[in-house]
Coordinates of N, CA, C and O in Angstrom, one line a residue:
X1 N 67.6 84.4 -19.3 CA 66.3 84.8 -18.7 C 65.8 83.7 -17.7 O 66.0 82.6 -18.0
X2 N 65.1 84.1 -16.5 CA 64.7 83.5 -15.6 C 63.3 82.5 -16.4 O 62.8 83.4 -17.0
X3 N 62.8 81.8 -16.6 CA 61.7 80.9 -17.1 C 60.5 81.4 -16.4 O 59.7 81.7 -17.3
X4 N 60.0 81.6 -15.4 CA 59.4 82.0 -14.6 C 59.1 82.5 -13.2 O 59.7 82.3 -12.2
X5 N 58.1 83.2 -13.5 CA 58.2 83.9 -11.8 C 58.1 83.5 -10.7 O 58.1 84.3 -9.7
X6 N 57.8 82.1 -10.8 CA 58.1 81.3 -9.5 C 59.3 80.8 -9.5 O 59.6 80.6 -8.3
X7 N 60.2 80.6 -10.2 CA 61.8 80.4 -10.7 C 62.5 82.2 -10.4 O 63.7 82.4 -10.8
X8 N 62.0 82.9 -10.1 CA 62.8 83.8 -10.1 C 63.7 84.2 -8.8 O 64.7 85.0 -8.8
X9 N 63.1 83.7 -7.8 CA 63.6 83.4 -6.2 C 64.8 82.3 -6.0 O 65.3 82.2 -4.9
X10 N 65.2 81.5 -7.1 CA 66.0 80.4 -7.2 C 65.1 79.3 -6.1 O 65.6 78.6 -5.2
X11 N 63.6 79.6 -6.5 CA 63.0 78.5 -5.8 C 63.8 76.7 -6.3 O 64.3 76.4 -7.4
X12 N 63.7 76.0 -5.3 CA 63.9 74.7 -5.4 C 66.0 74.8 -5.9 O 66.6 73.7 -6.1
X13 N 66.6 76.0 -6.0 CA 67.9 75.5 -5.9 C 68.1 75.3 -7.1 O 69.1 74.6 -7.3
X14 N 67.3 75.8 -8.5 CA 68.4 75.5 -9.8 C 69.0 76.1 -10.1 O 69.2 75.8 -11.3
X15 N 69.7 77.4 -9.6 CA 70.6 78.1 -9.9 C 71.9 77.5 -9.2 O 72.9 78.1 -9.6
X16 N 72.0 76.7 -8.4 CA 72.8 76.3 -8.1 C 73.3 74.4 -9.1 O 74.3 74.0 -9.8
X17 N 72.1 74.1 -8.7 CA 72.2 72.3 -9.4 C 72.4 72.5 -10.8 O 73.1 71.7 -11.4
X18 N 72.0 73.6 -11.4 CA 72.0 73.7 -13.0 C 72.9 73.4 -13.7 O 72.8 72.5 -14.6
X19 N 74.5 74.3 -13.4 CA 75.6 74.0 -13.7 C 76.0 72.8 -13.2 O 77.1 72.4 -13.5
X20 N 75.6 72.4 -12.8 CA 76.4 70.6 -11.8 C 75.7 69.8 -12.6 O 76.2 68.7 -12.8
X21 N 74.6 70.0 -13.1 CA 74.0 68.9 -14.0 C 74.7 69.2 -15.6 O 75.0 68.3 -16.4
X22 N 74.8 70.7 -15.9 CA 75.8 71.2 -17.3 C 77.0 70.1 -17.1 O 77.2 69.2 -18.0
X23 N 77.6 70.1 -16.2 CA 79.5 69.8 -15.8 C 78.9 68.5 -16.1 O 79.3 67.9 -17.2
X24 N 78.0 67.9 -15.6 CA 78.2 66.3 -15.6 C 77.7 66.0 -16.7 O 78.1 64.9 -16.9
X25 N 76.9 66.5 -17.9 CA 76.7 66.3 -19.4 C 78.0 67.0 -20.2 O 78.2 66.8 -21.4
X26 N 78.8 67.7 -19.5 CA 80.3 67.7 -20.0 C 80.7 66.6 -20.1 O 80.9 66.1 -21.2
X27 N 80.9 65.9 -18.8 CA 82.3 64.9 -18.3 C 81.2 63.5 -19.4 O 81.6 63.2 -20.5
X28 N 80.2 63.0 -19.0 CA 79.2 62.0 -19.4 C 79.2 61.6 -21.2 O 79.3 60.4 -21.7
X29 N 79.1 62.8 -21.8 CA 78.7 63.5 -23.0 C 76.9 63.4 -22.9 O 76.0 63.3 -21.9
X30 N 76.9 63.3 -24.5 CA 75.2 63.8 -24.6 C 74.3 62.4 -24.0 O 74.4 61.2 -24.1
X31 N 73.5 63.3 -23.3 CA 72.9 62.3 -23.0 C 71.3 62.8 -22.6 O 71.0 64.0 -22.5
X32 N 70.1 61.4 -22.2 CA 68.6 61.5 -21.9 C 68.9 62.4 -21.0 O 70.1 62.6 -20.6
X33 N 67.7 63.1 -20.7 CA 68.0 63.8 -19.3 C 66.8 63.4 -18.5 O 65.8 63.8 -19.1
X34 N 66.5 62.8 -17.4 CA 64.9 62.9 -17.4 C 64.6 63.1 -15.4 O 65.1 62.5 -14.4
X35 N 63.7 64.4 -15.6 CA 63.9 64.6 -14.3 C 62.3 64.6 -13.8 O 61.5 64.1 -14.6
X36 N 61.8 65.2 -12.5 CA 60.8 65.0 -11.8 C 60.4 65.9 -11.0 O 61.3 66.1 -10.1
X37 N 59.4 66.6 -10.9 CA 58.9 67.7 -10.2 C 59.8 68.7 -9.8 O 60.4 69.0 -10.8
X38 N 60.3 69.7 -8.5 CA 60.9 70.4 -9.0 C 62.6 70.8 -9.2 O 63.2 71.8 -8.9
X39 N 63.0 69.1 -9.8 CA 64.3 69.0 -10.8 C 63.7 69.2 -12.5 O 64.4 68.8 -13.4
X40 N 62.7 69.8 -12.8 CA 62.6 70.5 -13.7 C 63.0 71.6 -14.5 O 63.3 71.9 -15.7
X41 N 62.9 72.2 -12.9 CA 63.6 74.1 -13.5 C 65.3 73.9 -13.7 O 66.0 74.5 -14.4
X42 N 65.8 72.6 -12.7 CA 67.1 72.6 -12.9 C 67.7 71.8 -14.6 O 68.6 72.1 -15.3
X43 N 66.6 70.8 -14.7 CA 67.0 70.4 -16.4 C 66.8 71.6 -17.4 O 67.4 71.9 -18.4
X44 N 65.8 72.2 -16.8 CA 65.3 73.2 -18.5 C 66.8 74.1 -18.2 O 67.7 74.0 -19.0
X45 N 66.8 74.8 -17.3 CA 68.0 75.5 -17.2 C 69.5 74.9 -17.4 O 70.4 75.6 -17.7
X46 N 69.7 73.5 -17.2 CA 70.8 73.2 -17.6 C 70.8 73.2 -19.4 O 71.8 73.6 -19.9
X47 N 69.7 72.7 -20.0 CA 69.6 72.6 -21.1 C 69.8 74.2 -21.8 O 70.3 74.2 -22.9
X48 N 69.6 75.2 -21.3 CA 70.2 76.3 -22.3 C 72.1 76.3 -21.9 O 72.8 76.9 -22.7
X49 N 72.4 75.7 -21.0 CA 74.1 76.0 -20.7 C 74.9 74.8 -21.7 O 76.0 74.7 -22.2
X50 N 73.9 73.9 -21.7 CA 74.8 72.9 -22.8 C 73.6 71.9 -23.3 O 73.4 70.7 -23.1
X51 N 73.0 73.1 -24.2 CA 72.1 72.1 -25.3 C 72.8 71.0 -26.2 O 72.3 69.9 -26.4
X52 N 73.9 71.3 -26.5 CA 74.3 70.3 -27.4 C 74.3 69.0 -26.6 O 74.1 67.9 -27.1
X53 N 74.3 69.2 -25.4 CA 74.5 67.4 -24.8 C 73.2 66.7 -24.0 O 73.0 65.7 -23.3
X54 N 72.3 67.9 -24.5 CA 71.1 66.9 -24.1 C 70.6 66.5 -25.3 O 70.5 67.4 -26.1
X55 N 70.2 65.1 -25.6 CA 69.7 64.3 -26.4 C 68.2 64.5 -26.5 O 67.6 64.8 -27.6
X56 N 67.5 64.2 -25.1 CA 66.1 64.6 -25.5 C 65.8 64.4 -23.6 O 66.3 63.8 -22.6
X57 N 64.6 65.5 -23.8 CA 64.1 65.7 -22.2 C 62.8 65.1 -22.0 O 61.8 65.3 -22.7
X58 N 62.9 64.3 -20.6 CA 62.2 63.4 -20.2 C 61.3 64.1 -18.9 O 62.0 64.0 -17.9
X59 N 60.2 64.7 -18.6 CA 59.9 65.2 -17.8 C 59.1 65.0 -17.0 O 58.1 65.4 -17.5
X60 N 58.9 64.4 -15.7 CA 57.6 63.8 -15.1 C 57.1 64.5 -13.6 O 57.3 64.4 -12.4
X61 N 56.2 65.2 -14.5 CA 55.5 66.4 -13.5 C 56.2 67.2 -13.2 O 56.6 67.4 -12.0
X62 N 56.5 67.9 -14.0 CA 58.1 69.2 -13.6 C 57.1 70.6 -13.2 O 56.0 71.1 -13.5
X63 N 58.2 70.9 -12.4 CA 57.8 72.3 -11.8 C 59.2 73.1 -12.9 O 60.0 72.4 -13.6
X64 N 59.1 74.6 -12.9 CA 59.8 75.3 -13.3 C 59.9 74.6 -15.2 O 60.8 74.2 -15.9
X65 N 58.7 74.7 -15.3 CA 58.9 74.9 -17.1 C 58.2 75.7 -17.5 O 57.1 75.8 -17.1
X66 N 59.0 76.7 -18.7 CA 59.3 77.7 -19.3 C 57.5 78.0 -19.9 O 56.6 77.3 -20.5
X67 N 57.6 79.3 -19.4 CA 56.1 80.0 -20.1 C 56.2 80.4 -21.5 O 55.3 80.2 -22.3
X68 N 57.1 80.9 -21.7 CA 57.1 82.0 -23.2 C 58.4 81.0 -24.0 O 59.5 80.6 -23.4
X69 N 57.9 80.8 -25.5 CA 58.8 80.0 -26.1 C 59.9 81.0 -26.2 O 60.8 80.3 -25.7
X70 N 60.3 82.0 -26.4 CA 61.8 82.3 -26.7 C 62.4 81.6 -25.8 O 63.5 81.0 -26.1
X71 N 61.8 81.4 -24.3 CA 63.0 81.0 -23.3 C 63.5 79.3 -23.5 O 64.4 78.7 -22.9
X72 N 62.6 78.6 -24.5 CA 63.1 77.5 -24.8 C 63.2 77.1 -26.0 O 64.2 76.3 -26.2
X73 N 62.6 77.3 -26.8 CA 62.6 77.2 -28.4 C 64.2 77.5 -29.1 O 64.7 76.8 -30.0
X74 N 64.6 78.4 -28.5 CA 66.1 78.3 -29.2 C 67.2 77.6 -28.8 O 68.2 77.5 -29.5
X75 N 67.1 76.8 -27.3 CA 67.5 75.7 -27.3 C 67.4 74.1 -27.6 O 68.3 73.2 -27.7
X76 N 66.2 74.2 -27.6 CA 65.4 72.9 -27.8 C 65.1 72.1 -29.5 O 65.0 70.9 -29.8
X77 N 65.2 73.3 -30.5 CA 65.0 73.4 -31.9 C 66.0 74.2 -32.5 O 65.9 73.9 -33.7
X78 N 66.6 74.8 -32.4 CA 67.8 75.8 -33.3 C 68.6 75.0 -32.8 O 69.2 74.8 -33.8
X79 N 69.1 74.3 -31.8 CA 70.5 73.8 -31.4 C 70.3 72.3 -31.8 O 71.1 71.6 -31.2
X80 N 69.5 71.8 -32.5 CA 69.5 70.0 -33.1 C 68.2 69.9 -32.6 O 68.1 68.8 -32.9
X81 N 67.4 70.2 -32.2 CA 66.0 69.4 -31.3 C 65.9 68.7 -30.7 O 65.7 67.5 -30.9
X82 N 66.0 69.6 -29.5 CA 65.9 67.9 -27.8 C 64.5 67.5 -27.9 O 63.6 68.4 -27.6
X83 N 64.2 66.5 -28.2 CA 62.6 66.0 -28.4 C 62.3 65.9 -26.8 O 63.0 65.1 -26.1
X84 N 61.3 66.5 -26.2 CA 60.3 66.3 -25.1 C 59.6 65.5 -24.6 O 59.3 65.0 -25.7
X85 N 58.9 64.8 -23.8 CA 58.2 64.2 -23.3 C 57.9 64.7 -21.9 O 58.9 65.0 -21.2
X86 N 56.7 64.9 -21.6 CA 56.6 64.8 -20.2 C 54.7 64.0 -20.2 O 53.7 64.1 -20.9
X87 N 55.4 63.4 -18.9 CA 54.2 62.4 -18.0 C 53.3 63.2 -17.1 O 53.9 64.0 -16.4
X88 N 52.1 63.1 -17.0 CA 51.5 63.1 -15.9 C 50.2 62.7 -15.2 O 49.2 62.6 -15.8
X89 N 50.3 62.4 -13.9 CA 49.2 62.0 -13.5 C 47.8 62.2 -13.3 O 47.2 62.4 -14.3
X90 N 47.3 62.3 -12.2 CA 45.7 62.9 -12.0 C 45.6 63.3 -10.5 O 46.6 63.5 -9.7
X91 N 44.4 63.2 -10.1 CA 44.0 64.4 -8.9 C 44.3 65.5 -9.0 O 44.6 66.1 -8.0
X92 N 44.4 66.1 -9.9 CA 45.4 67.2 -9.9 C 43.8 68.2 -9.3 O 44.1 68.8 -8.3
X93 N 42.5 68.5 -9.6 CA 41.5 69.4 -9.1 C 41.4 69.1 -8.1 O 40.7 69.8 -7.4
X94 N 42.1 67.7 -7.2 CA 41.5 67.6 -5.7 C 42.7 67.9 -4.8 O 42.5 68.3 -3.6
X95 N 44.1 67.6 -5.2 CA 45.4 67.9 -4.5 C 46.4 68.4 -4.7 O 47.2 68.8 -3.9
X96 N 46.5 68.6 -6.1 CA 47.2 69.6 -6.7 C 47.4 70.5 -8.3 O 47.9 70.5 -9.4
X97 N 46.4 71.1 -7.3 CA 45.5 72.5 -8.6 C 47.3 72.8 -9.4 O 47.5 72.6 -10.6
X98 N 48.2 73.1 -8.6 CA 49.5 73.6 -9.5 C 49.6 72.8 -10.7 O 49.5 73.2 -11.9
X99 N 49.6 71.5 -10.1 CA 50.5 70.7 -11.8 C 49.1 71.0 -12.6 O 49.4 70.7 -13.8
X100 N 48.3 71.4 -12.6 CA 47.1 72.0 -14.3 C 48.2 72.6 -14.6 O 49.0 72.0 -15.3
X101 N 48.6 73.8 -14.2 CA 48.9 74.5 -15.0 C 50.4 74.2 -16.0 O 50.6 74.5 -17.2
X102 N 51.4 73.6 -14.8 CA 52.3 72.7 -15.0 C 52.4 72.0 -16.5 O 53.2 72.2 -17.4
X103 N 51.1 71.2 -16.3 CA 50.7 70.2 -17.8 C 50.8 71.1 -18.7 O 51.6 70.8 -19.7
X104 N 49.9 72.5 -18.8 CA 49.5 73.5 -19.4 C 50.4 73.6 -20.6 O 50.3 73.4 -21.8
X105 N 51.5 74.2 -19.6 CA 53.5 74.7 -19.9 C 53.6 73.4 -20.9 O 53.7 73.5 -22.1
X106 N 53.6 72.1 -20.1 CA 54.3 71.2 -21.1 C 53.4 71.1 -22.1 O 54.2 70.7 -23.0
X107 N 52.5 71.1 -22.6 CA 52.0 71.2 -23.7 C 51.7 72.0 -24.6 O 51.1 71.8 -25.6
X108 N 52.3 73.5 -23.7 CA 52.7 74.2 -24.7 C 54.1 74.1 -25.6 O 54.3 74.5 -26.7
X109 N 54.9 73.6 -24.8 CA 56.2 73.3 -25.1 C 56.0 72.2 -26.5 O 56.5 72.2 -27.7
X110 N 55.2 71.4 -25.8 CA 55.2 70.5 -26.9 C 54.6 71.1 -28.1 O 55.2 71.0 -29.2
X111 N 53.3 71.8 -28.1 CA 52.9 72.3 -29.3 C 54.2 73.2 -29.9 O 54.5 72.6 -30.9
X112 N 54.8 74.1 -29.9 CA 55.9 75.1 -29.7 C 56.5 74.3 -30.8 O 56.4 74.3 -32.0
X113 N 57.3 73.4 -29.7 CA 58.4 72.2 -30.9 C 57.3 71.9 -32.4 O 57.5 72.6 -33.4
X114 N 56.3 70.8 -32.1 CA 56.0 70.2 -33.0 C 55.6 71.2 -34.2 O 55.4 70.8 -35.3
X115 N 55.5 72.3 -33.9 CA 54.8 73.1 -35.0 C 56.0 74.1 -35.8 O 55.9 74.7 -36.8
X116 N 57.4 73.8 -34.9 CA 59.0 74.4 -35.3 C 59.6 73.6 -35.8 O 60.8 73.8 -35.9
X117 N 58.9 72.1 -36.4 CA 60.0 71.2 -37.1 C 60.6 69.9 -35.6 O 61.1 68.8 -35.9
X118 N 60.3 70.3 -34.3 CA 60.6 69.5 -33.6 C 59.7 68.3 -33.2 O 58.6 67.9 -33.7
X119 N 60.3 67.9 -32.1 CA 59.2 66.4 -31.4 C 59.0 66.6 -30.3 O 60.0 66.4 -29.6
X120 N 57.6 67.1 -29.5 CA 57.1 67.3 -28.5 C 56.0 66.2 -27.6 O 55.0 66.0 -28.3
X121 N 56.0 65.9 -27.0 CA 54.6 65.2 -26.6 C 54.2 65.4 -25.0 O 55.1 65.3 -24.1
X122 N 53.3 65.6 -24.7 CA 52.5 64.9 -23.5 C 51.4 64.1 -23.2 O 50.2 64.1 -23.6
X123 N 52.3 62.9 -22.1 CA 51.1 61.9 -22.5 C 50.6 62.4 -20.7 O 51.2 62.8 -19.7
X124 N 49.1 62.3 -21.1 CA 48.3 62.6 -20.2 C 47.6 61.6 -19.5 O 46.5 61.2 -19.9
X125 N 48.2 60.9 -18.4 CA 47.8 59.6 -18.5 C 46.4 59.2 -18.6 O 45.9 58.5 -19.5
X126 N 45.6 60.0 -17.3 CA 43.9 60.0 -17.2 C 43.4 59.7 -18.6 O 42.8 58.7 -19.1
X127 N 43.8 61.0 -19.1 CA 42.8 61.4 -20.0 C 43.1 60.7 -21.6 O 42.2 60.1 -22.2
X128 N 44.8 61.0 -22.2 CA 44.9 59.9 -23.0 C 44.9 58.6 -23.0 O 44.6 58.0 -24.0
X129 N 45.3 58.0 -21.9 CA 45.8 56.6 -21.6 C 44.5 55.7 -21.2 O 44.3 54.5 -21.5
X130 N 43.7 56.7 -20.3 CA 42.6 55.4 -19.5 C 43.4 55.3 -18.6 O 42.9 54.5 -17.7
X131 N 44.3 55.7 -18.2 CA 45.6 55.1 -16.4 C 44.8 56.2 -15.7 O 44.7 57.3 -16.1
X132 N 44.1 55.4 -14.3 CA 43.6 56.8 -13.4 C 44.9 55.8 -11.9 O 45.3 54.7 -11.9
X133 N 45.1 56.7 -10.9 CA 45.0 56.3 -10.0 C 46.5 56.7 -9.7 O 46.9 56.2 -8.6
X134 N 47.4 57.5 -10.4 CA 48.9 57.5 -10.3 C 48.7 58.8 -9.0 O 47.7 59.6 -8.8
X135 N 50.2 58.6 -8.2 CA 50.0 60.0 -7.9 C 51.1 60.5 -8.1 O 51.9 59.8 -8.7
X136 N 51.7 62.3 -7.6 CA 52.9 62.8 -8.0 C 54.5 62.0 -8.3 O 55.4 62.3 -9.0
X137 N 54.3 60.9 -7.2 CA 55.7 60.0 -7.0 C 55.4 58.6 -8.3 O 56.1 57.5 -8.2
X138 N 54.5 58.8 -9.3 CA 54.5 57.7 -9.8 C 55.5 56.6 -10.1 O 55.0 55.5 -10.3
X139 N 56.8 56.8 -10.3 CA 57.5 56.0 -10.5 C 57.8 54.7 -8.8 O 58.7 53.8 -8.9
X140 N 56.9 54.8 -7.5 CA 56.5 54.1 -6.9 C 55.1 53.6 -7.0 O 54.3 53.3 -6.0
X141 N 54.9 53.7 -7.9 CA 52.6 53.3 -8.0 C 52.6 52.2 -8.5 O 53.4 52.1 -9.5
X142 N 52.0 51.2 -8.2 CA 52.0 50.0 -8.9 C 52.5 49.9 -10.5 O 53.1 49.1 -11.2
X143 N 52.0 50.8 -10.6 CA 52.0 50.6 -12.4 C 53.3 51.2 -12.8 O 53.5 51.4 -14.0
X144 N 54.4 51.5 -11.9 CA 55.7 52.3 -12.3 C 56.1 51.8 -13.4 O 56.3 52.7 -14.2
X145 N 56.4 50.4 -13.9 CA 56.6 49.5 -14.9 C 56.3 49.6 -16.3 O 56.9 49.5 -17.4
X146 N 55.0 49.9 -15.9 CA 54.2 50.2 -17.2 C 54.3 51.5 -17.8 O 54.0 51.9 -19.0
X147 N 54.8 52.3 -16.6 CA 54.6 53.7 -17.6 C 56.3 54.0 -17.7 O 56.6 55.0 -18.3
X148 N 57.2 53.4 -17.3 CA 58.7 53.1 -17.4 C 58.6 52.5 -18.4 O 59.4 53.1 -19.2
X149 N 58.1 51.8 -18.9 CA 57.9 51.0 -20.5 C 57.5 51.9 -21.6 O 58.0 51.8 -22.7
X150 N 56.4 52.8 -21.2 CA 56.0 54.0 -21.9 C 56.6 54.9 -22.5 O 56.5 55.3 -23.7
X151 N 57.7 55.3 -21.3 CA 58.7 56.3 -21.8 C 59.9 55.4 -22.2 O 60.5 55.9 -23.2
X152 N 60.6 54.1 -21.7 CA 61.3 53.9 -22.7 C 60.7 53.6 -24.7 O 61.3 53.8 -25.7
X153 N 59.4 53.2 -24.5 CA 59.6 53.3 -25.9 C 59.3 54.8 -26.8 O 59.3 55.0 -28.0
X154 N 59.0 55.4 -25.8 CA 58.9 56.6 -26.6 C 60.2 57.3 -26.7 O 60.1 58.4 -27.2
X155 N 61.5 56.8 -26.4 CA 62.3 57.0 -26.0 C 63.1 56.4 -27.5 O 63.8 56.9 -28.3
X156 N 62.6 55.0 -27.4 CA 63.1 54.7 -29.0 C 62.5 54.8 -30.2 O 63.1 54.4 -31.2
X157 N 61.1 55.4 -30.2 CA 60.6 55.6 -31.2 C 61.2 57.2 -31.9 O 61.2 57.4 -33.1
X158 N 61.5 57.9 -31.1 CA 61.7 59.3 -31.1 C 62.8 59.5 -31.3 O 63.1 60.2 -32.2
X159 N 63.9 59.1 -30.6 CA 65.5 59.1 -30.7 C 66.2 57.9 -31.3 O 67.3 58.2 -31.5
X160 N 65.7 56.6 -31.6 CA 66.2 56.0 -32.3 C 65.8 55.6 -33.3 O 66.8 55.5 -34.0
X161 N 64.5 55.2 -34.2 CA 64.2 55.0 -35.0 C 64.7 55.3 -36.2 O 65.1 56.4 -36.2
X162 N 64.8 54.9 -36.9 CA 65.8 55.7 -37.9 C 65.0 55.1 -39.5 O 65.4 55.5 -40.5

């Protein structure tokens, strides 16, 4: 199934990248996946072609994520549970009304998992963190470091901890 109806035009090209991102968690094996606006629709869709080899999904400000749990829940939790994460910034009511709804999705996702036995989260920077000032490209914002530190430890608290 298509994830949504802005995904249904093969907006942004993941019907094409999808499988090239599958083949290369072939050849790689399992591995993080962590993508960025709209290389979103191309991870969630790689992740139903070869759940087994995604470990856990990393998502920061993704476009093309999934509205209705069937289209993810049985890859994400029936197939081992790819634990989630997605980041995001702010302005979103002054420059980009889309990512609300964006966040929305990932937090439904995350609720979805966490309430099926899985590990979901969204960290919301503004609003949970106190971080104002990021914008769509954060991983060049001053603070890229800090919130690269964020997700790797959420990274080992969730997938490695044992």
């Amino acid at each position: 199934p298509v994830y949504s109806e802005g995904l249904s035009d093969n907006r942004f090209g993941w019907r094409q990248k999808a499988p090239g991102l599958a083949a290369l968690l072939g050849e790689v094996g399992p591995a993080i996946v962590i993508c960025h606006s709209a290389s979103g629709s191309t991870a969630f869709e790689a992740m139903k072609m070869e759940p087994y080899l995604m470990k856990g999904l990393v998502a920061i400000e993704p476009a093309g994520v999934p509205a209705l749990e069937n289209d993810f829940l049985p890859y994400m939790v029936e197939t081992g549970d790819i634990p989630f994460l997605s980041m995001h910034g702010d302005y979103f009511e002054e420059v980009r009304t889309q990512q609300i709804g964006n966040r929305d999705k990932c937090q439904n996702v995350a609720d979805v998992l966490n309430a099926n036995g899985g590990s979901g989260q969204v960290i919301d920077l503004p609003d949970e963190e106190g971080i104002i000032g990021n914008s769509h490209l954060m991983m060049i914002d001053e603070n890229s470091e800090d919130l690269a530190n964020m997700i790797i430890d959420w990274i080992d608290e969730t997938l490695y901890a044992q």
